[in-house]
Protein backbone atom coordinates (compact mmCIF):
# COMPACT_ATOMS: atom_id res chain seq x y z
CA THR A 1 98.53 110.55 95.30
CA ILE A 2 98.25 111.38 92.15
CA LYS A 3 96.83 114.24 89.69
CA GLU A 4 94.51 113.56 87.35
CA LYS A 5 96.35 112.53 84.03
CA GLY A 6 99.48 112.13 86.72
CA SER A 7 100.78 108.66 87.28
CA ALA A 8 102.44 106.14 89.66
CA VAL A 9 104.22 103.07 90.07
CA VAL A 10 103.38 100.15 92.10
CA LYS A 11 105.48 97.63 92.27
CA VAL A 12 105.40 94.57 94.15
CA LYS A 13 107.92 93.41 96.64
CA GLY A 14 109.40 90.47 98.46
CA ILE A 15 107.37 88.04 96.16
CA SER A 16 108.32 84.29 94.53
CA LYS A 17 109.89 83.98 91.03
CA LYS A 18 106.28 81.72 90.28
CA ALA A 19 104.25 83.81 91.67
CA LYS A 20 100.84 85.36 89.90
CA VAL A 21 100.12 88.68 90.66
CA THR A 22 96.77 89.61 89.12
CA TYR A 23 95.15 93.81 90.41
CA LYS A 24 91.97 95.40 89.98
CA LEU A 25 90.62 98.87 91.02
CA LYS A 26 87.18 99.86 92.84
CA ASN A 27 86.53 102.46 91.51
CA LYS A 28 87.50 102.83 87.20
CA SER A 29 86.35 106.10 86.71
CA ILE A 30 88.43 107.67 88.80
CA ALA A 31 91.96 105.62 88.18
CA LYS A 32 93.11 102.71 85.36
CA LEU A 33 95.68 99.90 85.25
CA THR A 34 97.89 100.53 82.73
CA SER A 35 101.30 98.46 82.15
CA LYS A 36 100.32 95.39 84.16
CA VAL A 37 103.94 93.12 85.11
CA SER A 38 101.78 89.55 86.06
CA LYS A 39 105.23 87.22 86.56
CA GLY A 40 107.11 87.12 89.56
CA LYS A 41 109.74 90.32 90.98
CA LYS A 42 109.32 92.47 88.70
CA ALA A 43 105.73 92.38 89.33
CA LYS A 44 104.89 96.21 88.89
CA VAL A 45 101.65 98.28 87.08
CA LYS A 46 101.22 102.12 86.22
CA VAL A 47 98.24 103.80 87.94
CA VAL A 48 97.24 106.92 85.40
CA GLY A 49 94.68 109.22 87.23
CA LYS A 50 91.32 110.05 85.25
CA LYS A 51 89.25 112.37 87.47
CA LYS A 52 89.13 113.53 91.41
CA GLY A 53 88.30 111.34 93.74
CA ASN A 54 89.61 108.18 95.76
CA THR A 55 89.12 103.84 94.91
CA ILE A 56 91.55 101.38 95.95
CA LEU A 57 93.78 98.83 94.71
CA THR A 58 93.60 95.22 95.41
CA VAL A 59 96.67 93.15 94.28
CA THR A 60 96.20 89.33 94.71
CA VAL A 61 99.42 87.59 94.59
CA LYS A 62 99.11 83.89 93.79
CA ASP A 63 102.38 82.07 94.83
CA GLY A 64 102.17 77.98 94.90
CA LYS A 65 98.80 77.50 97.27
CA ARG A 66 99.97 80.62 98.85
CA LYS A 67 97.75 83.07 98.29
CA LYS A 68 97.59 86.74 99.78
CA LYS A 69 95.28 90.36 98.79
CA LEU A 70 96.95 93.45 99.36
CA THR A 71 95.83 96.88 99.27
CA CYS A 72 96.63 100.17 98.37
CA LYS A 73 94.10 103.28 98.48
CA VAL A 74 95.01 105.69 95.09
CA ILE A 75 93.74 109.54 96.05
CA VAL A 76 93.06 111.40 92.86
CA LYS A 77 94.11 114.95 93.47
CA SER A 78 92.10 117.96 91.01
CA THR A 79 95.19 119.14 87.92
CA LYS A 80 93.32 122.73 89.67
C-alpha cells in the first residue's frame, strides 16, 4: 500500500546471480515503475503511486530454462 505520489521498493529475493527479471503493471494509470534492476540477486523495482486504485504487479523470473511468475497487489490510497 502506497499513497498517491508516494513510492515503495519491491525486491525479488531467493534468485540466482544469472536470473533475468521483468516487471509489468496491469493498470499503468494507477502506478508506474521506475528504477528497475533486472539482473540477479539485486533485482528490484520502485513503484510510484499515480492515483487512487488497485493494480497488479507481475514479476517474471527467468533462470536458464526455468521461468516463474510472481504477483503482488498494489494499492494506492488518496493523499486527502
